[in-house]
mmCIF file of C-alpha atoms in Angstrom:
data_model
loop_
_atom_site.group_PDB
_atom_site.id
_atom_site.type_symbol
_atom_site.label_atom_id
_atom_site.label_comp_id
_atom_site.label_asym_id
_atom_site.label_seq_id
_atom_site.Cartn_x
_atom_site.Cartn_y
_atom_site.Cartn_z
ATOM 1 C CA MET A 13 -25.108 -27.929 -18.851
ATOM 2 C CA GLU A 14 -22.404 -30.102 -19.471
ATOM 3 C CA LEU A 15 -18.620 -28.228 -19.430
ATOM 4 C CA LEU A 16 -16.248 -31.633 -20.004
ATOM 5 C CA GLY A 17 -12.723 -31.360 -19.439
ATOM 6 C CA ILE A 18 -13.110 -27.981 -17.346
ATOM 7 C CA PRO A 19 -12.447 -27.410 -13.805
ATOM 8 C CA TYR A 20 -14.978 -26.156 -11.506
ATOM 9 C CA PHE A 21 -16.045 -22.772 -12.241
ATOM 10 C CA THR A 22 -18.638 -19.827 -12.171
ATOM 11 C CA PHE A 23 -18.713 -16.704 -13.199
ATOM 12 C CA ARG A 24 -20.772 -13.186 -13.033
ATOM 13 C CA ASP A 25 -22.467 -10.404 -14.727
ATOM 14 C CA LEU A 26 -21.889 -10.675 -18.321
ATOM 15 C CA PRO A 27 -24.332 -9.061 -20.330
ATOM 16 C CA LEU A 28 -25.984 -11.528 -23.020
ATOM 17 C CA GLU A 29 -27.601 -10.592 -26.474
ATOM 18 C CA ASN A 30 -30.140 -12.661 -28.178
ATOM 19 C CA SER A 31 -27.295 -14.821 -29.548
ATOM 20 C CA LEU A 32 -24.260 -15.066 -28.213
ATOM 21 C CA ILE A 33 -20.746 -16.822 -28.686
ATOM 22 C CA LEU A 34 -19.495 -16.926 -25.376
ATOM 23 C CA GLN A 35 -15.643 -18.155 -24.905
ATOM 24 C CA VAL A 36 -14.925 -19.414 -21.538
ATOM 25 C CA TYR A 37 -11.945 -19.990 -20.267
ATOM 26 C CA ALA A 38 -10.847 -22.403 -17.667
ATOM 27 C CA ASP A 39 -9.803 -20.048 -15.379
ATOM 28 C CA LYS A 40 -10.148 -18.963 -11.470
ATOM 29 C CA GLY A 41 -8.028 -16.110 -11.871
ATOM 30 C CA ILE A 42 -9.302 -14.023 -14.959
ATOM 31 C CA PHE A 43 -12.953 -14.982 -13.885
ATOM 32 C CA GLU A 44 -14.747 -15.094 -10.172
ATOM 33 C CA GLU A 45 -18.579 -15.656 -11.078
ATOM 34 C CA LEU A 46 -20.746 -16.014 -14.018
ATOM 35 C CA HIS A 47 -24.079 -16.062 -13.904
ATOM 36 C CA PHE A 48 -26.413 -15.558 -17.144
ATOM 37 C CA LYS A 49 -29.971 -14.631 -16.706
ATOM 38 C CA THR A 50 -32.872 -16.357 -19.479
ATOM 39 C CA GLU A 51 -36.409 -15.872 -19.050
ATOM 40 C CA GLU A 52 -37.122 -18.380 -16.582
ATOM 41 C CA LYS A 53 -34.018 -18.125 -13.789
ATOM 42 C CA THR A 54 -30.721 -17.672 -13.379
ATOM 43 C CA VAL A 55 -28.150 -20.566 -14.396
ATOM 44 C CA ILE A 56 -24.811 -20.965 -12.941
ATOM 45 C CA LEU A 57 -22.401 -22.734 -14.945
ATOM 46 C CA THR A 58 -20.300 -25.238 -12.726
ATOM 47 C CA ASP A 59 -18.147 -28.461 -13.682
ATOM 48 C CA GLN A 60 -17.551 -30.998 -10.829
ATOM 49 C CA SER A 61 -15.488 -33.315 -13.202
ATOM 50 C CA SER A 62 -12.087 -34.072 -12.488
ATOM 51 C CA ALA A 63 -9.310 -32.626 -14.523
ATOM 52 C CA GLU A 64 -7.075 -35.973 -15.383
ATOM 53 C CA ASP A 65 -5.169 -34.096 -17.934
ATOM 54 C CA ASP A 66 -2.403 -31.682 -16.559
ATOM 55 C CA LEU A 67 -3.603 -29.007 -14.515
ATOM 56 C CA SER A 68 -1.377 -26.576 -16.167
ATOM 57 C CA LYS A 69 -3.339 -26.956 -19.295
ATOM 58 C CA PHE A 70 -5.523 -24.441 -20.411
ATOM 59 C CA LEU A 71 -8.967 -25.102 -22.095
ATOM 60 C CA LEU A 72 -11.007 -22.821 -24.362
ATOM 61 C CA LYS A 73 -15.102 -23.870 -25.079
ATOM 62 C CA LYS A 74 -17.270 -22.305 -26.796
ATOM 63 C CA LEU A 75 -20.669 -22.220 -26.011
ATOM 64 C CA THR A 76 -23.656 -20.804 -27.561
ATOM 65 C CA LEU A 77 -26.079 -19.232 -25.219
ATOM 66 C CA LYS A 78 -29.272 -18.435 -26.031
ATOM 67 C CA ASN A 79 -31.636 -15.585 -24.354
ATOM 68 C CA THR A 80 -35.283 -15.501 -24.924
ATOM 69 C CA ASN A 81 -35.693 -12.321 -22.530
ATOM 70 C CA GLU A 82 -34.899 -9.599 -24.367
ATOM 71 C CA ASN A 83 -35.564 -6.889 -21.651
ATOM 72 C CA SER A 84 -33.141 -8.524 -19.949
ATOM 73 C CA ILE A 85 -30.550 -7.373 -21.722
ATOM 74 C CA GLU A 86 -27.739 -5.552 -19.978
ATOM 75 C CA GLU A 87 -26.256 -2.608 -21.852
ATOM 76 C CA THR A 88 -22.989 -2.421 -22.334
ATOM 77 C CA LYS A 89 -20.602 0.156 -20.822
ATOM 78 C CA LYS A 90 -20.136 3.409 -22.400
ATOM 79 C CA ASP A 91 -17.076 3.679 -23.971
ATOM 80 C CA VAL A 92 -17.385 7.551 -25.619
ATOM 81 C CA GLY A 93 -14.426 9.278 -23.750
ATOM 82 C CA CYS A 94 -12.750 6.639 -21.519
ATOM 83 C CA TYR A 95 -9.247 6.257 -21.535
ATOM 84 C CA GLY A 96 -6.440 4.714 -18.998
ATOM 85 C CA PHE A 97 -6.413 1.656 -17.203
ATOM 86 C CA ALA A 98 -9.836 -0.328 -17.859
ATOM 87 C CA SER A 99 -11.060 2.768 -19.418
ATOM 88 C CA ARG A 100 -11.561 4.175 -15.685
ATOM 89 C CA TYR A 101 -10.674 7.708 -16.701
ATOM 90 C CA LYS A 102 -12.601 10.472 -18.774
ATOM 91 C CA ASN A 103 -12.272 14.189 -19.248
ATOM 92 C CA GLU A 104 -8.348 14.285 -18.024
ATOM 93 C CA LEU A 105 -6.186 16.142 -21.274
ATOM 94 C CA ILE A 106 -8.998 18.669 -21.361
ATOM 95 C CA ASN A 107 -7.651 20.887 -19.210
ATOM 96 C CA SER A 108 -4.086 19.017 -19.157
ATOM 97 C CA GLU A 109 -1.359 21.510 -19.468
ATOM 98 C CA VAL A 110 0.971 18.649 -21.535
ATOM 99 C CA ASN A 111 1.267 18.946 -24.695
ATOM 100 C CA TRP A 112 -0.569 15.513 -26.091
ATOM 101 C CA GLN A 113 -1.391 16.534 -29.201
ATOM 102 C CA ASN A 114 2.025 15.789 -30.007
ATOM 103 C CA VAL A 115 2.162 11.960 -28.845
ATOM 104 C CA ILE A 116 -1.284 10.828 -28.908
ATOM 105 C CA ASP A 117 -2.535 9.991 -32.488
ATOM 106 C CA CYS A 118 -5.978 10.520 -31.563
ATOM 107 C CA ALA A 119 -7.534 13.352 -32.081
ATOM 108 C CA ASP A 120 -10.238 13.728 -29.967
ATOM 109 C CA PRO A 121 -10.505 11.121 -27.055
ATOM 110 C CA ASP A 122 -12.518 13.209 -24.643
ATOM 111 C CA SER A 123 -15.306 12.803 -27.136
ATOM 112 C CA SER A 124 -14.667 9.222 -29.570
ATOM 113 C CA ASP A 125 -15.537 5.862 -28.550
ATOM 114 C CA GLN A 126 -13.428 2.966 -29.091
ATOM 115 C CA LYS A 127 -14.897 2.038 -32.345
ATOM 116 C CA THR A 128 -14.323 5.479 -34.008
ATOM 117 C CA ARG A 129 -10.893 5.220 -32.838
ATOM 118 C CA TYR A 130 -10.427 1.933 -34.075
ATOM 119 C CA LEU A 131 -11.444 2.800 -37.754
ATOM 120 C CA ALA A 132 -9.387 5.908 -37.441
ATOM 121 C CA ARG A 133 -6.401 4.219 -36.408
ATOM 122 C CA TRP A 134 -7.096 1.615 -39.347
ATOM 123 C CA GLU A 135 -7.131 4.543 -41.778
ATOM 124 C CA ASN A 136 -4.306 6.179 -40.208
ATOM 125 C CA GLU A 137 -1.616 3.016 -40.494
ATOM 126 C CA ARG A 138 -3.035 2.443 -44.026
ATOM 127 C CA GLN A 139 -2.221 5.668 -45.248
ATOM 128 C CA SER A 140 0.944 5.591 -43.484
ATOM 129 C CA PHE A 141 2.472 3.101 -44.430
ATOM 130 C CA ASP A 142 5.458 3.064 -46.718
ATOM 131 C CA ILE A 143 5.295 0.391 -49.400
ATOM 132 C CA ASP A 144 8.971 1.389 -50.665
ATOM 133 C CA HIS A 145 10.408 1.275 -46.806
ATOM 134 C CA TYR A 146 8.829 -2.221 -46.316
ATOM 135 C CA LEU A 147 10.560 -3.276 -49.713
ATOM 136 C CA ALA A 148 13.923 -1.824 -48.988
ATOM 137 C CA ASP A 149 13.589 -4.157 -45.816
ATOM 138 C CA TYR A 150 11.755 -7.224 -47.183
ATOM 139 C CA PHE A 151 14.085 -7.399 -50.039
ATOM 140 C CA PHE A 152 17.760 -5.723 -49.431
ATOM 141 C CA GLU A 153 18.728 -8.168 -46.028
ATOM 142 C CA THR A 154 22.401 -8.476 -47.546
ATOM 143 C CA ASP A 155 22.984 -5.133 -48.651
ATOM 144 C CA GLU A 156 25.712 -3.553 -45.892
ATOM 145 C CA ALA A 157 24.073 -0.216 -47.148
ATOM 146 C CA SER A 158 20.941 -0.845 -45.587
ATOM 147 C CA ASN A 159 19.413 -1.441 -42.203
ATOM 148 C CA SER A 160 19.942 -5.492 -42.742
ATOM 149 C CA LEU A 161 22.930 -5.356 -40.378
ATOM 150 C CA TRP A 162 21.236 -4.031 -37.782
ATOM 151 C CA LEU A 163 18.210 -6.077 -38.375
ATOM 152 C CA CYS A 164 20.875 -9.356 -38.427
ATOM 153 C CA GLU A 165 21.893 -7.872 -35.212
ATOM 154 C CA CYS A 166 18.319 -7.393 -33.777
ATOM 155 C CA LEU A 167 17.206 -11.447 -34.902
ATOM 156 C CA SER A 168 20.271 -12.265 -33.327
ATOM 157 C CA TYR A 169 20.188 -10.508 -29.642
ATOM 158 C CA HIS A 170 19.634 -12.240 -27.060
ATOM 159 C CA PRO A 171 17.616 -10.074 -23.983
ATOM 160 C CA TYR A 172 18.190 -11.275 -20.651
ATOM 161 C CA TRP A 173 14.747 -13.395 -20.382
ATOM 162 C CA GLU A 174 16.245 -15.544 -22.559
ATOM 163 C CA LYS A 175 19.251 -16.069 -20.270
ATOM 164 C CA THR A 176 18.584 -19.069 -17.831
ATOM 165 C CA LYS A 177 22.519 -20.075 -16.680
ATOM 166 C CA SER A 178 24.867 -17.828 -14.568
ATOM 167 C CA PRO A 179 27.728 -19.394 -12.684
ATOM 168 C CA ASN A 180 28.041 -16.287 -10.124
ATOM 169 C CA GLY A 181 23.854 -15.840 -9.769
ATOM 170 C CA ILE A 182 23.035 -11.919 -9.920
ATOM 171 C CA TYR A 183 26.243 -9.300 -10.673
ATOM 172 C CA CYS A 184 26.230 -6.509 -12.958
ATOM 173 C CA ILE A 185 26.695 -6.840 -16.361
ATOM 174 C CA SER A 186 26.536 -3.372 -18.313
ATOM 175 C CA ILE A 187 26.965 0.529 -17.586
ATOM 176 C CA PHE A 188 25.941 2.882 -19.507
ATOM 177 C CA THR A 189 24.720 6.421 -19.651
ATOM 178 C CA TYR A 190 21.362 7.631 -19.893
ATOM 179 C CA PHE A 191 19.926 11.001 -19.217
ATOM 180 C CA SER A 192 23.882 12.258 -18.111
ATOM 181 C CA ASN A 193 23.349 9.658 -15.105
ATOM 182 C CA SER A 194 25.237 6.366 -14.709
ATOM 183 C CA ILE A 195 23.065 2.914 -14.239
ATOM 184 C CA PHE A 196 24.006 -0.125 -13.297
ATOM 185 C CA ILE A 197 21.984 -3.077 -14.886
ATOM 186 C CA MET A 198 21.762 -5.767 -12.466
ATOM 187 C CA TYR A 199 20.340 -9.142 -13.794
ATOM 188 C CA ASP A 200 20.195 -12.784 -12.219
ATOM 189 C CA PHE A 201 20.088 -15.054 -14.792
ATOM 190 C CA GLN A 202 18.726 -18.073 -12.668
ATOM 191 C CA LYS A 203 15.570 -16.299 -12.456
ATOM 192 C CA SER A 204 16.095 -14.498 -15.775
ATOM 193 C CA GLU A 205 15.047 -11.351 -14.683
ATOM 194 C CA LYS A 206 16.216 -7.828 -14.270
ATOM 195 C CA ILE A 207 17.350 -6.595 -10.913
ATOM 196 C CA LEU A 208 15.448 -3.082 -9.825
ATOM 197 C CA THR A 209 17.485 -0.248 -9.451
ATOM 198 C CA THR A 210 17.093 2.028 -6.361
ATOM 199 C CA ASN A 211 15.199 4.899 -8.277
ATOM 200 C CA GLN A 212 12.661 2.161 -9.298
ATOM 201 C CA MET A 213 12.429 0.884 -5.605
ATOM 202 C CA SER A 214 11.626 4.059 -4.910
ATOM 203 C CA ILE A 215 9.104 4.421 -7.760
ATOM 204 C CA LEU A 216 7.602 1.526 -6.811
ATOM 205 C CA ALA A 217 7.218 2.473 -2.691
ATOM 206 C CA GLY A 218 5.761 5.825 -3.753
ATOM 207 C CA LEU A 219 2.730 4.462 -5.505
ATOM 208 C CA PRO A 220 -0.715 4.949 -4.086
ATOM 209 C CA CYS A 221 -2.616 2.563 -2.421
ATOM 210 C CA LYS A 222 -5.584 1.442 -4.689
ATOM 211 C CA ASN A 223 -7.779 -1.864 -4.782
ATOM 212 C CA PHE A 224 -9.291 -2.378 -8.059
ATOM 213 C CA ARG A 225 -12.110 -4.481 -8.548
ATOM 214 C CA LEU A 226 -12.485 -5.327 -12.215
ATOM 215 C CA SER A 227 -15.160 -6.673 -14.100
ATOM 216 C CA PRO A 228 -15.015 -9.553 -16.252
ATOM 217 C CA THR A 229 -15.138 -7.524 -19.232
ATOM 218 C CA GLU A 230 -12.775 -4.597 -17.796
ATOM 219 C CA ARG A 231 -10.275 -7.183 -16.587
ATOM 220 C CA PHE A 232 -9.692 -8.879 -20.217
ATOM 221 C CA GLU A 233 -9.142 -5.064 -21.523
ATOM 222 C CA VAL A 234 -6.423 -4.502 -18.906
ATOM 223 C CA LEU A 235 -4.578 -7.944 -20.006
ATOM 224 C CA HIS A 236 -4.572 -7.180 -23.796
ATOM 225 C CA SER A 237 -3.501 -3.428 -23.481
ATOM 226 C CA LEU A 238 -0.862 -4.991 -21.429
ATOM 227 C CA PHE A 239 -0.144 -7.500 -23.938
ATOM 228 C CA ASP A 240 0.284 -4.570 -26.694
ATOM 229 C CA ILE A 241 1.821 -2.343 -24.502
ATOM 230 C CA ILE A 242 4.516 -5.017 -23.502
ATOM 231 C CA LEU A 243 5.000 -5.818 -27.065
ATOM 232 C CA ALA A 244 5.942 -2.055 -27.376
ATOM 233 C CA TYR A 245 8.430 -2.673 -25.127
ATOM 234 C CA ALA A 246 10.230 -5.818 -26.257
ATOM 235 C CA TYR A 247 9.982 -4.167 -29.539
ATOM 236 C CA ASP A 248 12.840 -0.847 -28.150
ATOM 237 C CA TYR A 249 14.237 -3.369 -26.058
ATOM 238 C CA ARG A 250 15.401 -6.027 -29.238
ATOM 239 C CA ILE A 251 16.179 -2.747 -31.771
ATOM 240 C CA ASN A 252 18.516 -1.330 -28.766
ATOM 241 C CA SER A 253 20.008 -4.177 -27.387
ATOM 242 C CA GLY A 254 18.599 -3.839 -24.039
ATOM 243 C CA VAL A 255 19.773 -0.027 -23.292
ATOM 244 C CA PHE A 256 16.876 2.654 -23.551
ATOM 245 C CA SER A 257 17.749 5.431 -26.861
ATOM 246 C CA SER A 258 16.519 8.730 -27.574
ATOM 247 C CA GLU A 259 13.912 7.316 -29.271
ATOM 248 C CA SER A 260 12.650 4.442 -27.106
ATOM 249 C CA SER A 261 9.767 6.986 -25.470
ATOM 250 C CA TRP A 262 8.872 7.524 -29.374
ATOM 251 C CA ASN A 263 8.766 3.832 -30.280
ATOM 252 C CA ILE A 264 7.425 2.186 -27.274
ATOM 253 C CA SER A 265 4.269 5.299 -27.280
ATOM 254 C CA LYS A 266 3.996 4.917 -31.408
ATOM 255 C CA LEU A 267 4.320 0.680 -31.189
ATOM 256 C CA SER A 268 1.553 0.384 -28.879
ATOM 257 C CA SER A 269 -2.145 1.729 -29.995
ATOM 258 C CA THR A 270 -3.075 1.480 -25.976
ATOM 259 C CA PHE A 271 -0.920 4.734 -25.685
ATOM 260 C CA SER A 272 -0.953 6.818 -29.217
ATOM 261 C CA TRP A 273 -4.901 5.418 -29.600
ATOM 262 C CA PHE A 274 -5.946 4.934 -26.445
ATOM 263 C CA GLN A 275 -7.212 1.266 -28.165
ATOM 264 C CA ALA A 276 -8.916 -1.173 -26.052
ATOM 265 C CA HIS A 277 -8.652 -4.380 -27.485
ATOM 266 C CA LYS A 278 -11.040 -7.200 -27.748
ATOM 267 C CA LEU A 279 -8.819 -9.793 -28.246
ATOM 268 C CA PRO A 280 -5.167 -11.114 -28.004
ATOM 269 C CA ARG A 281 -5.049 -11.326 -31.731
ATOM 270 C CA ASP A 282 -6.222 -7.869 -32.317
ATOM 271 C CA ALA A 283 -3.476 -6.424 -29.874
ATOM 272 C CA ILE A 284 -0.612 -8.700 -32.396
ATOM 273 C CA ILE A 285 -2.099 -7.432 -35.617
ATOM 274 C CA SER A 286 -2.553 -3.937 -34.008
ATOM 275 C CA PHE A 287 1.112 -4.321 -33.338
ATOM 276 C CA PHE A 288 2.635 -6.051 -36.540
ATOM 277 C CA ARG A 289 0.677 -2.878 -38.650
ATOM 278 C CA ARG A 290 2.379 -0.057 -36.780
ATOM 279 C CA SER A 291 5.924 -1.966 -36.554
ATOM 280 C CA LEU A 292 5.817 -2.107 -40.280
ATOM 281 C CA THR A 293 4.491 1.476 -40.911
ATOM 282 C CA PHE A 294 6.358 3.388 -37.968
ATOM 283 C CA PRO A 295 10.052 2.511 -36.937
ATOM 284 C CA LEU A 296 13.108 2.719 -38.486
ATOM 285 C CA ILE A 297 13.462 -1.044 -39.348
ATOM 286 C CA ARG A 298 10.268 -2.425 -40.641
ATOM 287 C CA HIS A 299 10.521 -6.503 -41.206
ATOM 288 C CA LEU A 300 8.052 -9.225 -40.012
ATOM 289 C CA ALA A 301 10.313 -11.603 -38.923
ATOM 290 C CA LEU A 302 11.874 -8.859 -36.467
ATOM 291 C CA SER A 303 8.159 -8.449 -35.324
ATOM 292 C CA LYS A 304 7.223 -12.061 -35.128
ATOM 293 C CA LYS A 305 10.711 -12.409 -32.578
ATOM 294 C CA VAL A 306 9.237 -9.526 -30.789
ATOM 295 C CA LEU A 307 6.021 -11.080 -30.149
ATOM 296 C CA GLN A 308 7.729 -14.611 -28.837
ATOM 297 C CA ASP A 309 9.611 -11.842 -26.532
ATOM 298 C CA ALA A 310 6.579 -10.702 -25.213
ATOM 299 C CA ILE A 311 4.916 -14.230 -24.513
ATOM 300 C CA VAL A 312 8.355 -15.290 -22.903
ATOM 301 C CA ILE A 313 7.622 -12.439 -19.994
ATOM 302 C CA PHE A 314 4.540 -13.127 -19.775
ATOM 303 C CA ASN A 315 5.286 -16.960 -18.935
ATOM 304 C CA LEU A 316 7.959 -15.559 -16.530
ATOM 305 C CA GLY A 317 5.171 -13.948 -14.567
ATOM 306 C CA ARG A 318 4.635 -10.644 -12.699
ATOM 307 C CA ARG A 319 7.803 -9.648 -11.143
ATOM 308 C CA GLN A 320 9.425 -9.605 -14.700
ATOM 309 C CA ILE A 321 6.021 -8.222 -15.852
ATOM 310 C CA LEU A 322 6.554 -5.709 -13.478
ATOM 311 C CA ASN A 323 10.432 -4.841 -14.623
ATOM 312 C CA CYS A 324 8.936 -3.829 -17.834
ATOM 313 C CA LEU A 325 6.274 -1.320 -16.773
ATOM 314 C CA VAL A 326 8.290 0.140 -14.380
ATOM 315 C CA SER A 327 11.361 0.800 -17.035
ATOM 316 C CA MET A 328 8.596 2.247 -18.938
ATOM 317 C CA TYR A 329 7.567 4.423 -15.774
ATOM 318 C CA GLU A 330 10.667 5.967 -15.012
ATOM 319 C CA LEU A 331 11.739 6.762 -19.027
ATOM 320 C CA PHE A 332 8.069 7.993 -19.380
ATOM 321 C CA ASP A 333 8.977 10.130 -16.247
ATOM 322 C CA ASP A 334 12.037 12.073 -17.893
ATOM 323 C CA ASP A 335 9.710 13.181 -20.782
ATOM 324 C CA ASP A 336 7.680 15.624 -20.022
ATOM 325 C CA ASP A 337 4.727 14.903 -23.030
ATOM 326 C CA ARG A 338 4.727 11.336 -22.338
ATOM 327 C CA LYS A 339 4.148 11.469 -18.965
ATOM 328 C CA ILE A 340 0.610 11.357 -19.213
ATOM 329 C CA PHE A 341 0.576 7.475 -20.086
ATOM 330 C CA ASN A 342 2.116 7.130 -16.226
ATOM 331 C CA LYS A 343 -0.999 8.589 -14.998
ATOM 332 C CA LEU A 344 -3.402 7.100 -17.195
ATOM 333 C CA TYR A 345 -1.569 3.448 -17.203
ATOM 334 C CA LEU A 346 1.414 2.557 -15.876
ATOM 335 C CA GLU A 347 1.112 3.968 -12.686
ATOM 336 C CA ASP A 348 -2.434 1.988 -12.184
ATOM 337 C CA TYR A 349 -0.546 -1.401 -13.967
ATOM 338 C CA LEU A 350 2.669 -1.091 -11.365
ATOM 339 C CA ILE A 351 -0.510 -1.492 -8.747
ATOM 340 C CA TRP A 352 -2.512 -3.972 -10.405
ATOM 341 C CA ILE A 353 0.480 -6.398 -11.530
ATOM 342 C CA GLN A 354 1.095 -6.745 -7.745
ATOM 343 C CA GLN A 355 -1.799 -7.557 -6.483
ATOM 344 C CA VAL A 356 -3.359 -9.661 -9.823
ATOM 345 C CA HIS A 357 -3.506 -13.622 -9.233
ATOM 346 C CA PRO A 358 -0.472 -15.233 -10.276
ATOM 347 C CA GLN A 359 -2.618 -17.671 -12.198
ATOM 348 C CA THR A 360 -4.330 -15.171 -13.896
ATOM 349 C CA ILE A 361 -0.719 -13.836 -16.119
ATOM 350 C CA GLU A 362 -0.037 -17.517 -16.517
ATOM 351 C CA ASN A 363 -3.354 -18.425 -17.839
ATOM 352 C CA TYR A 364 -3.106 -15.584 -19.929
ATOM 353 C CA ALA A 365 0.675 -16.751 -21.284
ATOM 354 C CA LYS A 366 -0.963 -19.803 -21.963
ATOM 355 C CA LEU A 367 -4.229 -17.931 -24.242
ATOM 356 C CA ILE A 368 -1.323 -16.018 -26.153
ATOM 357 C CA GLU A 369 0.279 -18.691 -26.998
ATOM 358 C CA SER A 370 -2.577 -20.468 -28.798
ATOM 359 C CA CYS A 371 -3.896 -17.016 -30.566
ATOM 360 C CA GLU A 372 -4.567 -18.499 -34.233
ATOM 361 C CA PHE A 373 -2.230 -17.531 -36.716
ATOM 362 C CA VAL A 374 -1.660 -13.885 -38.253
ATOM 363 C CA ASN A 375 -1.792 -14.226 -41.909
ATOM 364 C CA LYS A 376 0.189 -11.141 -43.985
ATOM 365 C CA GLY A 377 -3.488 -10.456 -45.522
ATOM 366 C CA ASP A 378 -4.610 -10.488 -41.978
ATOM 367 C CA ILE A 379 -1.601 -6.875 -40.954
ATOM 368 C CA PHE A 380 -2.449 -5.465 -44.251
ATOM 369 C CA SER A 381 -4.995 -6.640 -46.770
ATOM 370 C CA THR A 382 -2.389 -5.676 -49.881
ATOM 371 C CA LEU A 383 0.686 -6.978 -48.525
ATOM 372 C CA PRO A 384 0.750 -10.089 -50.133
ATOM 373 C CA SER A 385 -0.036 -8.476 -53.676
ATOM 374 C CA ILE A 386 2.816 -5.784 -53.230
ATOM 375 C CA GLU A 387 5.367 -8.242 -52.285
ATOM 376 C CA SER A 388 4.067 -10.932 -55.369
ATOM 377 C CA ALA A 389 4.125 -7.972 -57.341
ATOM 378 C CA ALA A 390 7.724 -7.506 -56.407
ATOM 379 C CA VAL A 391 9.508 -10.684 -56.624
ATOM 380 C CA GLU A 392 7.981 -10.545 -60.581
ATOM 381 C CA ILE A 393 9.389 -7.047 -61.338
ATOM 382 C CA LEU A 394 12.522 -8.254 -60.040
ATOM 383 C CA GLN A 395 12.546 -12.057 -61.470
ATOM 384 C CA GLU A 396 11.884 -10.007 -64.571
ATOM 385 C CA ASP A 397 14.839 -8.088 -63.599
ATOM 386 C CA GLU A 398 16.872 -10.989 -63.395
ATOM 387 C CA ASP A 399 15.485 -12.761 -66.444
ATOM 388 C CA GLN A 400 16.617 -9.594 -68.941
ATOM 389 C CA TYR A 401 20.105 -9.281 -67.157
ATOM 390 C CA GLU A 402 20.356 -13.414 -67.286
ATOM 391 C CA ARG A 403 19.231 -12.615 -71.721
ATOM 392 C CA TRP A 404 21.622 -9.901 -71.840
ATOM 393 C CA CYS A 405 24.666 -12.122 -70.912
ATOM 394 C CA GLN A 406 23.888 -14.605 -73.066
ATOM 395 C CA LEU A 407 23.415 -12.748 -75.924
ATOM 396 C CA SER A 408 26.507 -11.568 -74.867
ATOM 397 C CA LYS A 409 28.378 -14.679 -75.245
ATOM 398 C CA GLU A 410 26.647 -15.584 -78.354
ATOM 399 C CA VAL A 411 28.051 -11.903 -79.606
ATOM 400 C CA ASN A 412 31.757 -12.860 -78.002
ATOM 401 C CA SER A 413 31.475 -15.899 -79.851
ATOM 402 C CA LEU A 414 30.851 -14.942 -83.081
ATOM 403 C CA LEU A 415 33.449 -12.545 -83.077
ATOM 404 C CA TYR A 416 35.593 -13.958 -81.123
ATOM 405 C CA GLY A 417 35.287 -17.447 -81.935
ATOM 406 C CA ASP A 418 34.451 -20.519 -78.582
ATOM 407 C CA ASN A 419 37.501 -19.006 -77.055
ATOM 408 C CA GLY A 420 36.135 -15.633 -76.506
ATOM 409 C CA PRO A 421 38.465 -12.427 -76.699
ATOM 410 C CA SER A 422 41.991 -12.977 -77.221
ATOM 411 C CA ASN A 423 44.692 -11.481 -75.410
ATOM 412 C CA ASN A 424 46.537 -10.035 -77.900
ATOM 413 C CA SER A 425 43.523 -8.071 -79.186
#
């Protein structure tokens, strides 16, 4: 089998169906080996051809594979009651003392599977979507009484990962109060990254020793969930100008379907759509321009690599650690992510960044199917009001002309 343009790679243990469309990524970091079984023999995909293009270019090929032996189809991993990092946790909430019902929207995570959670989440977002709130932010961008000024500030804000130049390198940029403790935020603008605080370094030093051996399916699940979490973090960071607020833990946990629904996304695009839906439904500012800006922030964070992602993760860990109910997210997700992100190959993150950059464009109808019609109907209503106002103004001028002549009412009248 010929795979033009893809450097040598092999993969391992990927289950096949009778007719399967495989997305094969030229990424030695994400996959190691793939062997797929047919009725006759095991085939190993290889390609020794040299890549004349830039080796950093991320290539995606779609292959249609046929498996003629139904008995050789491997049963996919059962995900009933599974959640947490790589869906490796089970029954953690049954005897938990944490009041998790306040922070997790999924009604029964210990007995539900991913499909059930997906359908329930989708319906919950549909019912929670507030058309009036959305249209208020959509139309009244110049109204000083609305959230428009805050929206403009959010869109124009430049987080530290966008800053690339600094005359003095590392220095203190801000001091603020966080849970009654003064914290100095240190940045290295030459590297566009935040310097870890003493407490954050203590958190990393206290992590247990773990060695994660993830299957290809688990590895993609971990990456997609990480992307979803970083999107929620980037949203809160942008709307709060880089300073955690009293609502930050709620913002992050609510916007991330990984946290709030224990959702494991199958594609990066699924994580994007989930974030767009939730960012237009739950927070105070609900504007698609802001959501798209946050998406670009997340892409930049992934392009900056493991150290930048580690900064984001340890900041969230520190935030949730001061929230009794949301500490459960540290146990189920962030602790393992903090360990894994230091072990994963840098090329994996680099290639995944290129993958999310190349994601298919998300239309408004992909977010909510009724969104385009809602906006169109609202525009028509506003246009009718404007037309009526213009007709009223024209009628007023005609009446004045009849009563007072072409010069209008006199000053002596």
